[in-house]
Short mmCIF file of C-alpha atoms in Angstrom, two decimals:
data_model
loop_
_atom_site.label_atom_id
_atom_site.label_comp_id
_atom_site.label_asym_id
_atom_site.label_seq_id
_atom_site.Cartn_x
_atom_site.Cartn_y
_atom_site.Cartn_z
CA MET A 9 126.93 183.30 9.00
CA LYS A 10 130.62 183.31 8.23
CA ASN A 11 131.73 180.41 10.41
CA SER A 12 130.70 177.05 8.93
CA LYS A 13 130.66 175.47 12.41
CA GLN A 14 127.76 177.67 13.46
CA LYS A 15 124.23 176.38 13.14
CA THR A 16 122.49 176.70 9.81
CA LEU A 17 119.26 178.57 10.31
CA ARG A 18 116.63 179.41 7.74
CA HIS A 19 113.28 180.44 9.16
CA GLY A 20 111.40 180.00 5.89
CA SER A 21 112.08 176.28 5.62
CA ALA A 22 113.13 175.80 9.24
CA VAL A 23 116.46 174.10 8.59
CA PHE A 24 118.55 173.59 11.70
CA THR A 25 121.70 171.47 11.64
CA ASP A 26 123.46 172.25 14.92
CA LYS A 27 123.14 169.23 17.24
CA HIS A 28 122.37 171.43 20.24
CA CYS A 29 119.62 173.19 18.35
CA LEU A 30 118.13 169.85 17.26
CA TYR A 31 118.26 168.64 20.86
CA ARG A 32 116.48 171.80 22.05
CA ILE A 33 113.80 171.32 19.38
CA ALA A 34 113.30 167.70 20.48
CA VAL A 35 112.99 168.69 24.15
CA VAL A 36 110.56 171.53 23.40
CA ARG A 37 108.43 169.16 21.30
CA TYR A 38 108.52 166.55 24.07
CA VAL A 39 107.37 169.09 26.69
CA ASP A 40 104.62 170.24 24.33
CA SER A 41 103.47 166.63 23.87
CA LEU A 42 103.08 166.33 27.65
CA PHE A 43 100.64 169.25 27.60
CA TYR A 44 98.45 167.73 24.90
CA GLU A 45 94.80 167.18 25.76
CA PRO A 46 92.33 166.03 23.08
CA GLY A 47 89.99 168.68 21.74
CA ASP A 48 91.92 171.88 22.36
CA ALA A 49 95.41 171.67 20.88
CA CYS A 50 95.73 175.45 20.49
CA ARG A 51 95.14 176.04 24.21
CA CYS A 52 97.57 173.23 25.09
CA HIS A 53 100.34 174.76 22.93
CA SER A 54 99.67 178.19 24.42
CA ARG A 55 99.80 176.90 28.01
CA CYS A 56 102.96 174.94 27.29
CA TYR A 57 104.66 178.02 25.89
CA SER A 58 103.56 180.42 28.62
CA LEU A 59 104.05 178.09 31.60
CA ILE A 60 107.33 176.38 30.69
CA VAL A 61 108.93 176.96 27.30
CA ARG A 62 109.21 180.77 27.39
CA GLU A 63 110.99 180.74 30.74
CA LEU A 64 113.00 177.53 30.41
CA PHE A 65 114.27 177.97 26.85
CA GLY A 66 114.03 181.74 26.39
CA ILE A 67 112.53 181.51 22.92
CA GLY A 68 109.76 183.57 21.38
CA LYS A 69 106.36 182.36 20.23
CA ASN A 70 107.36 182.25 16.58
CA THR A 71 110.42 180.13 17.31
CA PHE A 72 108.25 177.85 19.44
CA ARG A 73 105.85 177.44 16.51
CA HIS A 74 108.75 176.71 14.15
CA TYR A 75 109.97 174.02 16.55
CA LEU A 76 106.52 172.40 16.66
CA HIS A 77 106.39 172.26 12.85
CA TYR A 78 109.97 171.08 12.44
CA PRO A 79 110.00 167.80 10.45
CA SER A 80 110.16 164.81 12.80
CA ASP A 81 112.31 162.83 10.38
CA ARG A 82 115.11 165.39 10.85
CA LEU A 83 115.12 164.66 14.58
CA THR A 84 115.84 160.98 14.05
CA GLY A 85 118.77 160.05 16.23
CA VAL A 86 118.18 162.83 18.75
CA VAL A 87 117.68 161.04 22.06
CA ILE A 88 116.36 162.71 25.20
CA PRO A 89 117.81 160.84 28.19
CA ARG A 90 115.24 158.94 30.27
CA LYS A 91 116.12 160.86 33.44
CA LEU A 92 115.39 164.15 31.71
CA ARG A 93 112.13 162.84 30.23
CA GLU A 94 110.94 161.75 33.68
CA LEU A 95 112.02 165.03 35.29
CA LEU A 96 110.18 167.01 32.62
CA ARG A 97 107.11 164.80 33.02
CA LEU A 98 107.06 165.51 36.78
CA TYR A 99 107.58 169.23 36.19
CA VAL A 100 104.75 169.41 33.63
CA ILE A 101 102.37 167.57 35.98
CA LEU A 102 103.16 170.06 38.75
CA VAL A 103 102.89 173.10 36.48
CA LYS A 104 99.58 171.97 35.00
CA ARG A 105 97.93 171.26 38.34
CA LEU A 106 99.38 173.74 40.84
CA PRO A 107 99.68 177.52 41.04
CA ALA A 108 103.20 178.79 40.26
CA THR A 109 104.08 179.48 43.91
CA GLN A 110 103.06 175.97 44.92
CA VAL A 111 105.19 174.44 42.16
CA ALA A 112 108.26 176.18 43.55
CA ASP A 113 107.32 175.13 47.10
CA CYS A 114 106.81 171.51 46.04
CA LEU A 115 110.15 171.36 44.23
CA HIS A 116 111.84 172.98 47.21
CA GLU A 117 110.28 170.33 49.45
CA PHE A 118 111.72 167.59 47.23
CA TYR A 119 115.10 169.24 47.52
CA CYS A 120 114.86 169.53 51.31
CA ARG A 121 113.93 165.85 51.62
CA LYS A 122 116.78 164.61 49.48
CA GLY A 123 118.51 163.32 52.62
CA GLN A 124 115.57 160.97 53.24
CA PHE A 125 116.28 159.00 50.09
CA PRO A 126 119.07 156.43 49.96
CA ASP A 127 122.17 157.56 48.14
CA THR A 128 122.67 155.11 45.29
CA SER A 129 125.03 157.26 43.20
CA HIS A 130 127.98 155.01 44.08
CA ARG A 131 126.22 152.07 42.43
CA HIS A 132 126.28 153.79 39.06
CA GLY A 133 129.73 155.32 39.31
CA ARG A 134 128.43 158.85 39.98
CA MET A 135 129.19 161.08 42.89
#
């Protein structure tokens, strides 16, 4: 890579330095952790990749595996906002328990009912 501002990427040792890449790795690992069930880690990783990661992040299986094996100490300081963690937790619960068409219907129902929830955005300075 000619431009020094671009991310450093070496597949052999999996070195990533771009902050956006590190954030993506942290989010992928978080989503994968939500799929974990004792006794069958391989199946959990596979389901995570096929049900969410492939579509949401557009990465291949090998990249997904590299992300899972990326050293945790290099992700120190990467913070996933609480709102995103909770949204991902809800999404994973839906994806794990419902057929794909029902997940979309459920999320659409949440969207349609947004008017039934009080608007508190003004309390936090958001519009």
